[in-house]
Short mmCIF file of C-alpha atoms in Angstrom, two decimals:
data_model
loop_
_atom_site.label_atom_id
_atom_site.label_comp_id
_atom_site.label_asym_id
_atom_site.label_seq_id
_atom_site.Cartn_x
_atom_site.Cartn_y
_atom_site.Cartn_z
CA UNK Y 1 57.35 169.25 87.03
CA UNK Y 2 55.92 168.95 83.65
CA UNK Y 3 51.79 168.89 82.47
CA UNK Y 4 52.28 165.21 82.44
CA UNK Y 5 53.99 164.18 85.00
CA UNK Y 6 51.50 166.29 87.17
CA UNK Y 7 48.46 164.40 85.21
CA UNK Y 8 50.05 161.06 86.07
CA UNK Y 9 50.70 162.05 89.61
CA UNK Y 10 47.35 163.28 89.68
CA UNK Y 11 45.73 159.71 88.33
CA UNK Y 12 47.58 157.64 91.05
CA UNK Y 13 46.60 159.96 93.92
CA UNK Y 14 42.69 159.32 92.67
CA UNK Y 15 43.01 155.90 92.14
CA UNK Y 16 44.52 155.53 95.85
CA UNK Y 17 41.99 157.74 97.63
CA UNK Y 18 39.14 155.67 95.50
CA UNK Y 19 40.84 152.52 96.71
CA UNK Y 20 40.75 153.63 100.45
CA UNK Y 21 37.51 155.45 100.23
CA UNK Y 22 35.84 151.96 98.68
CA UNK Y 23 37.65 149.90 100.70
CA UNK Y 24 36.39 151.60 104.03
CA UNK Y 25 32.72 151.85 102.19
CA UNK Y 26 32.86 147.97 101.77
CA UNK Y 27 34.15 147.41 105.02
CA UNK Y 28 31.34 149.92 106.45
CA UNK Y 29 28.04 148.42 103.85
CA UNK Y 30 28.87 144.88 104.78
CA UNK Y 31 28.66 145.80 108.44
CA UNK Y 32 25.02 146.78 107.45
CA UNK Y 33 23.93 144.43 105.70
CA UNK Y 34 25.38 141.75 108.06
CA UNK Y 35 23.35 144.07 111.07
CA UNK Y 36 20.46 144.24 108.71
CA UNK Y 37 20.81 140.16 108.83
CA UNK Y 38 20.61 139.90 112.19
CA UNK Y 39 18.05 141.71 112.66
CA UNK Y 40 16.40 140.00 110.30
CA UNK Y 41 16.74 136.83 111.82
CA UNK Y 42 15.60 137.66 115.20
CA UNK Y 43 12.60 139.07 113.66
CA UNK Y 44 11.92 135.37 112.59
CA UNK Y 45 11.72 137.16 108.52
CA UNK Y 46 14.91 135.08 106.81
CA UNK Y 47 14.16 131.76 105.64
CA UNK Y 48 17.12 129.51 106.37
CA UNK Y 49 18.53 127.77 103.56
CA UNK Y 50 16.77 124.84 102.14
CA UNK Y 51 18.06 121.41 103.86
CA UNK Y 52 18.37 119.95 99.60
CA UNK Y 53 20.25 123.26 98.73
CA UNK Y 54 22.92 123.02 101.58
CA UNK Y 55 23.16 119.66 100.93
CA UNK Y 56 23.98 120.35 97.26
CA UNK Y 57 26.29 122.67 98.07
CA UNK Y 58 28.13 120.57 100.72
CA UNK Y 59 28.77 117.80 97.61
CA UNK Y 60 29.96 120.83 95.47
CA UNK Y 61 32.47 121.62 98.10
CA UNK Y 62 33.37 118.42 98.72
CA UNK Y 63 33.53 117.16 95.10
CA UNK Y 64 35.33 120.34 94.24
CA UNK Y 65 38.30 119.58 96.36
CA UNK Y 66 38.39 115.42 95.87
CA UNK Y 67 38.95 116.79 92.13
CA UNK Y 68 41.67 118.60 93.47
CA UNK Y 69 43.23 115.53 95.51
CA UNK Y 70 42.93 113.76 92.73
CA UNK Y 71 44.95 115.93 90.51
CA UNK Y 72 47.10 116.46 92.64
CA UNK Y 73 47.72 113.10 93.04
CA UNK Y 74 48.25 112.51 88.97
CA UNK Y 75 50.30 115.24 89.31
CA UNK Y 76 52.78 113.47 91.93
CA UNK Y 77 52.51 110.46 90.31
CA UNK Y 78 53.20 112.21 86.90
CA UNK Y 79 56.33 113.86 88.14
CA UNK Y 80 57.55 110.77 89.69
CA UNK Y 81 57.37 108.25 86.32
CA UNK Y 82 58.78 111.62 84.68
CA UNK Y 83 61.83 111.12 87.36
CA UNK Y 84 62.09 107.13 87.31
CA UNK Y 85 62.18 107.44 83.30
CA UNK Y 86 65.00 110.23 83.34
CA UNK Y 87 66.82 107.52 85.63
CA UNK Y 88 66.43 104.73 83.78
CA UNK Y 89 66.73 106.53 80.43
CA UNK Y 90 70.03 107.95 81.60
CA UNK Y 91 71.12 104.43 83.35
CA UNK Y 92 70.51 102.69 79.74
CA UNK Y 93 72.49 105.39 77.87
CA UNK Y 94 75.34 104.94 80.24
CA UNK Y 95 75.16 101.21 79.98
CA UNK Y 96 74.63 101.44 76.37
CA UNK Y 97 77.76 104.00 76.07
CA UNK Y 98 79.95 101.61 78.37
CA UNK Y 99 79.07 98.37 76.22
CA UNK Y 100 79.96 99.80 73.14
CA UNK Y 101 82.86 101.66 74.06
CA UNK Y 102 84.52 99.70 76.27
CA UNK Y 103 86.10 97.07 75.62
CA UNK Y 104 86.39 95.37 78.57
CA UNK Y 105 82.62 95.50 79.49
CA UNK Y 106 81.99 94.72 75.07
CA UNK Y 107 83.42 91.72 75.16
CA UNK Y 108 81.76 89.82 77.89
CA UNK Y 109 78.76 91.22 77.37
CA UNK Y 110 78.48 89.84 73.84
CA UNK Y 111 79.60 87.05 74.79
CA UNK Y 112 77.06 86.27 77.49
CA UNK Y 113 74.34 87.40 74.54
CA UNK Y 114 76.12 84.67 71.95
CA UNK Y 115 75.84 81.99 74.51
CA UNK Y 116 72.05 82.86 75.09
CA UNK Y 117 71.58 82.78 71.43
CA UNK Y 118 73.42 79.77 70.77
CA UNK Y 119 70.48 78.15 71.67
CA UNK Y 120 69.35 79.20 67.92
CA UNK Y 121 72.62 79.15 66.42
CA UNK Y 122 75.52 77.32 66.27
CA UNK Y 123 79.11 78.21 64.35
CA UNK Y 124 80.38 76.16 62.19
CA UNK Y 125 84.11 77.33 61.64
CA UNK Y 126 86.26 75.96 58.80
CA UNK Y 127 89.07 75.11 61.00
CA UNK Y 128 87.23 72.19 62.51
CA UNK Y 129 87.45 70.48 58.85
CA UNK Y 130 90.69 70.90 58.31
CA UNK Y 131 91.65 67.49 58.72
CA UNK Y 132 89.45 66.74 56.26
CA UNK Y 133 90.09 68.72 53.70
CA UNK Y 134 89.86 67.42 49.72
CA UNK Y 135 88.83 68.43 46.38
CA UNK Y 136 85.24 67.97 46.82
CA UNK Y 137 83.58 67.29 43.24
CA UNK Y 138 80.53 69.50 42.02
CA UNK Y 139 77.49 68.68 43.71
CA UNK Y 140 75.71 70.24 41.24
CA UNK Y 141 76.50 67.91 39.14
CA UNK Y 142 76.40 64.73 41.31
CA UNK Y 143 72.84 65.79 42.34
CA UNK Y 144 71.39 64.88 39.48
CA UNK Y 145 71.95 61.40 39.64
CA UNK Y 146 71.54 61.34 43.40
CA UNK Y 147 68.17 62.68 43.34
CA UNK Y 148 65.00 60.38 44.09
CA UNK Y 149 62.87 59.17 41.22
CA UNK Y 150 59.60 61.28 40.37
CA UNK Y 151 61.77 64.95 40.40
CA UNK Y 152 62.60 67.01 38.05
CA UNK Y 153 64.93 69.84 37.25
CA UNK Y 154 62.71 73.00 38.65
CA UNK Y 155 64.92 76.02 38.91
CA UNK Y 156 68.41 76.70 38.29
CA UNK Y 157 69.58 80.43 39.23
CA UNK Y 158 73.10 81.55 39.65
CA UNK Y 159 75.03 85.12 40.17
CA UNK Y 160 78.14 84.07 38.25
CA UNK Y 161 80.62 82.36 40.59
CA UNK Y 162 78.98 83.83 43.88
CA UNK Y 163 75.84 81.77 44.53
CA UNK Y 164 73.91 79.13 42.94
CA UNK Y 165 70.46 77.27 43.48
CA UNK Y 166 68.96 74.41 41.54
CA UNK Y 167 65.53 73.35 43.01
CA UNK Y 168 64.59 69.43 41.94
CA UNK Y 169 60.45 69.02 41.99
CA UNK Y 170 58.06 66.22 42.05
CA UNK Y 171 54.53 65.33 41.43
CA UNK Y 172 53.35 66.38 44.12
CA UNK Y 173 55.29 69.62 44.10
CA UNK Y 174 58.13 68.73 47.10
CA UNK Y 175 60.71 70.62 46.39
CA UNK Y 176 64.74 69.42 46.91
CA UNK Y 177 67.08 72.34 47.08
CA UNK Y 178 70.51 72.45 46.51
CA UNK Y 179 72.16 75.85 46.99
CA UNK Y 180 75.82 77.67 48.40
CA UNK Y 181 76.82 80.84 49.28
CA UNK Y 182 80.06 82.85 49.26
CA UNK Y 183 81.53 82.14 53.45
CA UNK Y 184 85.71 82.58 54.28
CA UNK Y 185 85.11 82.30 57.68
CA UNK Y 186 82.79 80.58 60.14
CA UNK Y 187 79.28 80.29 59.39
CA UNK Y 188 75.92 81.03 62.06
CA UNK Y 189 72.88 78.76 61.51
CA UNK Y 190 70.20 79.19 63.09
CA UNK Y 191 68.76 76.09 65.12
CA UNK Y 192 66.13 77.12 66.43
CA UNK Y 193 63.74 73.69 67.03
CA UNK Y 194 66.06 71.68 65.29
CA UNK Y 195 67.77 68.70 66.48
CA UNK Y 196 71.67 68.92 65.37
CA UNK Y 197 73.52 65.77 64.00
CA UNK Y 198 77.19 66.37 63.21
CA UNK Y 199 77.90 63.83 60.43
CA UNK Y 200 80.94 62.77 58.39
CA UNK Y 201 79.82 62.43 54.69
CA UNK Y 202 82.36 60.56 52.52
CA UNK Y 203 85.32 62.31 54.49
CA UNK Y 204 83.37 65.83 54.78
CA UNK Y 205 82.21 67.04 58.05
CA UNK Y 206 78.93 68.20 57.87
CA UNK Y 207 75.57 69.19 60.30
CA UNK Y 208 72.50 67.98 59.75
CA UNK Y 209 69.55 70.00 61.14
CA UNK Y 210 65.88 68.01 61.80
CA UNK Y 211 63.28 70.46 62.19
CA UNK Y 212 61.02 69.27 65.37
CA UNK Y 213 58.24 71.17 64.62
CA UNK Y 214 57.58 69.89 60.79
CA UNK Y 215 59.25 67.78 58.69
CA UNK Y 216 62.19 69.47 56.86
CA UNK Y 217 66.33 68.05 56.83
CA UNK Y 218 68.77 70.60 56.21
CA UNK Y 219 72.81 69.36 55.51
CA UNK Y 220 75.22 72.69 55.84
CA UNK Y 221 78.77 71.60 54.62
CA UNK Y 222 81.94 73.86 54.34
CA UNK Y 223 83.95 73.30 50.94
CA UNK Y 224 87.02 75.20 52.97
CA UNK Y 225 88.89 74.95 49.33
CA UNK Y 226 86.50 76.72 47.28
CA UNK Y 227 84.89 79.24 50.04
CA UNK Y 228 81.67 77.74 49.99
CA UNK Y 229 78.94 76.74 52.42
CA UNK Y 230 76.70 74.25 50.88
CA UNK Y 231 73.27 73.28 51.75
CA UNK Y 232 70.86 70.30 51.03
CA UNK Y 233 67.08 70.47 51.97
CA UNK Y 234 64.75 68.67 51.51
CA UNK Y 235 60.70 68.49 53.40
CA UNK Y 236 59.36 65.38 51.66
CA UNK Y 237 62.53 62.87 51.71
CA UNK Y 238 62.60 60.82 54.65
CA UNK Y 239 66.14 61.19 56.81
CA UNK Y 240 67.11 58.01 55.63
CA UNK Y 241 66.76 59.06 52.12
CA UNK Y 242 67.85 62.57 52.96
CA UNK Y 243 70.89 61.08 54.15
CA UNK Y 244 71.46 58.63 51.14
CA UNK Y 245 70.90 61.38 49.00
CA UNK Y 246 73.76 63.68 50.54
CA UNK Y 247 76.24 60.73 50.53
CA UNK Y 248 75.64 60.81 46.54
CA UNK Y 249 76.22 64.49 46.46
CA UNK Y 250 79.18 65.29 49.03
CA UNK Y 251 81.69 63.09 47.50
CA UNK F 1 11.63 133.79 84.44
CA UNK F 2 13.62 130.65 85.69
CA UNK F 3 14.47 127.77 83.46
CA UNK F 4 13.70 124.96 86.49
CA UNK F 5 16.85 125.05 88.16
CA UNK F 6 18.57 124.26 84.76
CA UNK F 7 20.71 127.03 84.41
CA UNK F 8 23.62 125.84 82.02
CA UNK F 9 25.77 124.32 84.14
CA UNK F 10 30.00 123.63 83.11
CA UNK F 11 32.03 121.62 84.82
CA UNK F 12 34.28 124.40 85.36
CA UNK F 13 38.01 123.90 87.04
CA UNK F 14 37.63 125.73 90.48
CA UNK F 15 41.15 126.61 91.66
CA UNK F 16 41.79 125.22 95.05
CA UNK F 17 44.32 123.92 97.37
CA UNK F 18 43.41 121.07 99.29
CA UNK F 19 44.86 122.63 103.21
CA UNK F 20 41.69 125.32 101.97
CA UNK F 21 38.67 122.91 102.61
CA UNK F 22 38.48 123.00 106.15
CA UNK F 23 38.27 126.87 106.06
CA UNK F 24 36.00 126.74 103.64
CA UNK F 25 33.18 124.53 105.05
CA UNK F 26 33.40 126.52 108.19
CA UNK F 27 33.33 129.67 106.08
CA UNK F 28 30.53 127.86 104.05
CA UNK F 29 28.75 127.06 107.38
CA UNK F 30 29.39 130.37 108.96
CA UNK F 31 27.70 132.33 106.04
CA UNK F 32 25.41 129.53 103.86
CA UNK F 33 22.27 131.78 105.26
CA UNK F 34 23.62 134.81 104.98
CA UNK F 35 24.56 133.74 101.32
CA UNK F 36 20.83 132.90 100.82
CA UNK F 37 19.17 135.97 102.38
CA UNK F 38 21.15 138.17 99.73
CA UNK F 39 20.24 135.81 97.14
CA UNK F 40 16.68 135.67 98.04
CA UNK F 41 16.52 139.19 97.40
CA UNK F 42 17.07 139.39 93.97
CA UNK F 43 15.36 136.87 93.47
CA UNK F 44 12.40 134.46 94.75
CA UNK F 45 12.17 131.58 92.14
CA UNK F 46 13.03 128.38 94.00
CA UNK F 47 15.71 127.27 91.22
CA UNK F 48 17.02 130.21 90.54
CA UNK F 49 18.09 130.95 94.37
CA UNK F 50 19.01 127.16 94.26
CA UNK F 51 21.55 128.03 91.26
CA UNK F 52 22.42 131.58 92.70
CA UNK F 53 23.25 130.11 95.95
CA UNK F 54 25.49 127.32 94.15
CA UNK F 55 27.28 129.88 91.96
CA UNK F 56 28.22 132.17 94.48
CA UNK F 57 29.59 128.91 96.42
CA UNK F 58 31.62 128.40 93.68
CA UNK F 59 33.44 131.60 92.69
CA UNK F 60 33.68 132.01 96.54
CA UNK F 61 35.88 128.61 96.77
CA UNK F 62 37.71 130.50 93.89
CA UNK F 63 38.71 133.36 95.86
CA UNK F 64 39.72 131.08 99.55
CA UNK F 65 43.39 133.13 99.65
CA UNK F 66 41.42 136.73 99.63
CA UNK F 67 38.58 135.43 101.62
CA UNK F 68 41.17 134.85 104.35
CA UNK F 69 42.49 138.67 104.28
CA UNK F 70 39.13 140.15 104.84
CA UNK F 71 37.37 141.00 108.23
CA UNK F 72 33.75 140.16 108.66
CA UNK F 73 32.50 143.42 107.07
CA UNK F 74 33.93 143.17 104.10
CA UNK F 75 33.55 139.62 103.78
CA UNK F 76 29.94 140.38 103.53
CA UNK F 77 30.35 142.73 101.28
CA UNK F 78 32.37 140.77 99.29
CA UNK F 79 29.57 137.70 99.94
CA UNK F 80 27.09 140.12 98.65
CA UNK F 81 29.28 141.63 95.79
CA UNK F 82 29.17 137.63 94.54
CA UNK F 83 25.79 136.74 94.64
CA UNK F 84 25.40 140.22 92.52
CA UNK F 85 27.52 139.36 89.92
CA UNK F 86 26.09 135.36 89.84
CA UNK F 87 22.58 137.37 89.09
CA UNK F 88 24.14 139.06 86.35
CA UNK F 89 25.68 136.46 85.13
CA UNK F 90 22.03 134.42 85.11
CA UNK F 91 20.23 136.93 83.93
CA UNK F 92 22.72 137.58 81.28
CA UNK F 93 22.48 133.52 80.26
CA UNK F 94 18.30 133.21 80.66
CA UNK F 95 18.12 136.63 78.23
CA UNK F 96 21.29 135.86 76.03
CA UNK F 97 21.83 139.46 75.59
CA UNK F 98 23.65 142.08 76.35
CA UNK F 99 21.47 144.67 75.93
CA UNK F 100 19.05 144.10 78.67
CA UNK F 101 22.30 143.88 81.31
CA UNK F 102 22.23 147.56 82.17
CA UNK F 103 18.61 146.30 83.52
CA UNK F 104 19.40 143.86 85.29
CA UNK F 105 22.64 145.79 86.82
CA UNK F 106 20.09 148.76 87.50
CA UNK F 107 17.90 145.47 88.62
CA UNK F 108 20.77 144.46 91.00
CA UNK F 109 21.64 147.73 92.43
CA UNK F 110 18.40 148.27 93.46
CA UNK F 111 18.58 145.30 96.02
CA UNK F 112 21.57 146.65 97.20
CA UNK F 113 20.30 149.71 98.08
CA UNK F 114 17.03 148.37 99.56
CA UNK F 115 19.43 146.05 101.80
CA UNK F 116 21.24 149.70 102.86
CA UNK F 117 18.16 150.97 103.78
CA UNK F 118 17.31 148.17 106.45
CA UNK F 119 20.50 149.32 108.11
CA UNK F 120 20.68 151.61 110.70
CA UNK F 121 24.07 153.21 110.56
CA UNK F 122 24.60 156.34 108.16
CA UNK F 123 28.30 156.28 107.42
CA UNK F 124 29.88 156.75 104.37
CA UNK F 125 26.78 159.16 103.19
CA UNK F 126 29.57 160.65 100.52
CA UNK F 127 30.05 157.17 98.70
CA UNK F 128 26.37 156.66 99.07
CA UNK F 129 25.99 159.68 97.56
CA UNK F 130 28.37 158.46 94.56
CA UNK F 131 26.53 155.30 93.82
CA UNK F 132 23.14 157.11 93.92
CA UNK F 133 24.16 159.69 91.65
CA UNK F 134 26.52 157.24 89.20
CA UNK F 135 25.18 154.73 86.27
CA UNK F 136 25.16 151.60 87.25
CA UNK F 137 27.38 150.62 84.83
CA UNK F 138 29.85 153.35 86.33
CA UNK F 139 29.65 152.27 89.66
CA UNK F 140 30.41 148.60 88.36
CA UNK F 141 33.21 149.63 87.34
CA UNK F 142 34.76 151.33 90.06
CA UNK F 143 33.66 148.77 92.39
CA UNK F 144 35.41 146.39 89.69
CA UNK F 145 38.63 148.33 89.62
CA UNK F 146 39.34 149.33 93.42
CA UNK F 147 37.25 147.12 95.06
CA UNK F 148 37.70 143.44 93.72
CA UNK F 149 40.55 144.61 91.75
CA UNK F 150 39.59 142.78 88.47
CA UNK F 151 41.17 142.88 85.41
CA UNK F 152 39.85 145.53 82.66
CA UNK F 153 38.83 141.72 80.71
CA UNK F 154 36.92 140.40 84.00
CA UNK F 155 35.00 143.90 84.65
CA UNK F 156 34.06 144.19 80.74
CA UNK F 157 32.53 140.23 81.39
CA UNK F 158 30.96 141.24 84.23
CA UNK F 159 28.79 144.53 83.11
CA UNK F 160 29.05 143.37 79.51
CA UNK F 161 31.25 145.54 77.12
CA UNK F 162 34.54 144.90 74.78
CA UNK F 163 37.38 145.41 77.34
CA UNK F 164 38.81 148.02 75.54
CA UNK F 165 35.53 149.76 76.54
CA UNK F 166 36.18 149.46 79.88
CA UNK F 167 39.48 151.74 79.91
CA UNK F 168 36.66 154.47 78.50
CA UNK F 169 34.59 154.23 80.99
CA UNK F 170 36.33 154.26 84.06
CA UNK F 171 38.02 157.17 83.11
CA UNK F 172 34.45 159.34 82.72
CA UNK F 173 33.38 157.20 85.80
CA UNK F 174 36.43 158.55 87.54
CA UNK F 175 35.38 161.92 86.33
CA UNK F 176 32.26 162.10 87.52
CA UNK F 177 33.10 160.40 90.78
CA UNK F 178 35.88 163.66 91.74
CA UNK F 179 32.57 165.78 91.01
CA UNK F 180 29.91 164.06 92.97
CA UNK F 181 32.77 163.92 95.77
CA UNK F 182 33.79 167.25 95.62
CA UNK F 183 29.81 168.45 95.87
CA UNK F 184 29.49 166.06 98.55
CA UNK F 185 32.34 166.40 100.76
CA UNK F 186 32.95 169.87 99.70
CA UNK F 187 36.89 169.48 98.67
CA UNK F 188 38.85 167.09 96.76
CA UNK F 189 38.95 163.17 97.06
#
């Protein structure tokens, strides 16, 4: 056995005989002190502890473990939101997973979320005016002499052959806005507080939209021929004139 | 001396379970005047035996687990080993500095030892003989190391050093402990 290993050997032998030897000293001074108590006390020389003190300490004690409850408490709570969210969280990516990837669960699940939106929405689809399908002229061009007296030519803006909007302005700056976009297939409006005429315009199915909650007409036709969706609007007209109006452009 | 019972006081985070309270408030009940003699004796400011008492309350509800281990003798000890370091700990706040704690350790030890004397048995005349002849800081630290078993970072709080001090220490402390020992008991530990 090396100088070392002797030294180390040496160090844990102390520190175990200093354990013991302390731990039997403890064991043996609080006996004394505990005798020296008692006697003490039946000598009538220890003052017993002050009823405000031991009362103070008794709402230390108690306080210190309601703290504890308490956390404790959090604690369960904590780790049980923790578990519900993990559930739910994993239940929504599963659902979310299923909806988009399957096909069977896709379809009728958008479907059920068009029909609750169709409450702001409807479709028109080209194939519904296929009866009445003919060369529509400009309406561009037939707006200008369809448009109420008092309104002028306000703003004319076009990307080539892919959108256009003229804006018509009066006195009192109401604005009538003719305008069409690029559509080859159905079109979505949205409806929301509107109250939906279909109409037939000179031959040309087309929806008229009444605001309910202010005063604004809105005429969406489909011009299947060129691949447009039109769309008249007016907030100052009345419908009457609205209407009048659109028969002198839709023609 | 004393500050009117206004000894900085932290809310500090007591570690407890809660199946621990009903052994502690018979514990607390058993030994509340015990607790109070031994703090009465190192000190006899009202507030400052109301904050001692307190104190030692609380780093007792700390230690419920090793509190359950011990037998009545070293219970008190331990009881008494608490109220000694919540001194130190005061005495160290009301003179914010270190320098005056081997005073107030010498200050502590003192009590101890007149609390021996009221005794009657004479055991253990060997270790008695060690703590005597030992600094106080020494002693601390061996009561630190095999006694509570602190950490070299909780003994160097206690008596007041860097803990790399501490390491130093015991080591001489060890030293001189084998001496005293050997004198004493006439052979090795």
């Amino acid at each position: 056995m090396d100088d070392h290993r002797r030294m180390q050997i040496l160090e844990q032998y102390e520190d175990a005989a200093l354990t013991l030897l302390m731990d039997e000293s403890a064991e043996a001074e609080g006996e004394r002190l505990l005798n020296a108590f008692a006697q003490a006390q039946a000598q009538g020389q220890i003052p017993t502890l002050p009823p405000e003190y031991d009362e103070k300490c008794q709402t230390l004690i108690d306080r210190t473990f309601k703290r504890q409850a308490v956390k404790e408490k959090w604690t369960r709570f904590g780790k049980k939101s923790l578990r519900v969210a993990a559930v739910t969280i994993a239940i929504l990516g599963i659902m979310v997973t299923a909806v988009l990837k399957v096909e069977a669960i896709r379809v009728p699940v958008l479907n059920y979320l068009y029909k609750h939106c169709d409450r702001f929405s409807i479709m028109i689809y080209p194939d519904t005016v296929i009866d009445s399908i003919m060369p529509l002229m400009d309406p561009f061009e037939l707006l200008s002499s369809s448009i109420p007296e008092g309104y002028s030519l306000f703003q004319d803006q076009s990307s080539g052959e892919s959108d256009r909007l003229v804006a018509y302005i009066n006195d009192k700056e109401e604005i009538i806005v003719l305008s069409f976009f690029p559509s080859s297939g159905a079109v979505m409006i949205d409806t929301e507080n509107c109250i939906i005429t279909e109409m037939n315009i000179n031959g040309q199915e087309a929806t008229l939209l009444e605001k309910t909650n202010l005063h604004h007409f809105t005429l969406y036709w489909i011009d299947v021929e060129q691949h447009r969706t039109y769309y008249l609007s007016s907030s100052a007209l009345t419908k009457e004139e609205f209407i009048e109006m659109a028969f002198g452009v839709i023609q | 001396m004393g500050n009117g019972g206004s000894m900085r006081k932290k809310r500090r985070n007591i570690p407890v379970q809660l199946e621990d309270k009903a052994f502690f408030h018979e514990f607390y009940e058993s030994n509340k005047n015990f607790m109070f003699y031994i703090a009465s004796k190192y000190t006899t400011d009202p507030s400052d035996r109301e904050d001692l008492v307190q104190e030692t309350t609380l780093r007792l509800m700390g230690q419920i687990p090793v509190l359950r281990e011990l037998n009545a003798g070293k219970r008190a000890k331990y009881i008494a080993l608490s109220v000694r370091s919540a001194f130190l700990d005061m005495k160290r706040r009301q003179k914010d500095n270190l320098l005056y704690l081997e005073d107030a350790a010498l200050e502590a030890l003192m009590v101890e030892r007149a609390l021996a004397d009221a005794a009657l048995a004479t055991a253990d005349q060997a270790v008695d003989q060690l703590k005597a002849q030992l600094p106080a800081r020494d002693w601390m630290v061996l009561e630190g190391k095999y006694l509570l078993e602190l950490s070299q970072e909780e003994i160097a709080e206690q008596i007041g050093v860097a803990p790399d001090s501490v390491r130093m220490i015991l080591h001489r402390a060890k030293q001189k402990a084998r001496q005293i020992l050997q004198q004493t008991t006439g052979g090795d530990v």
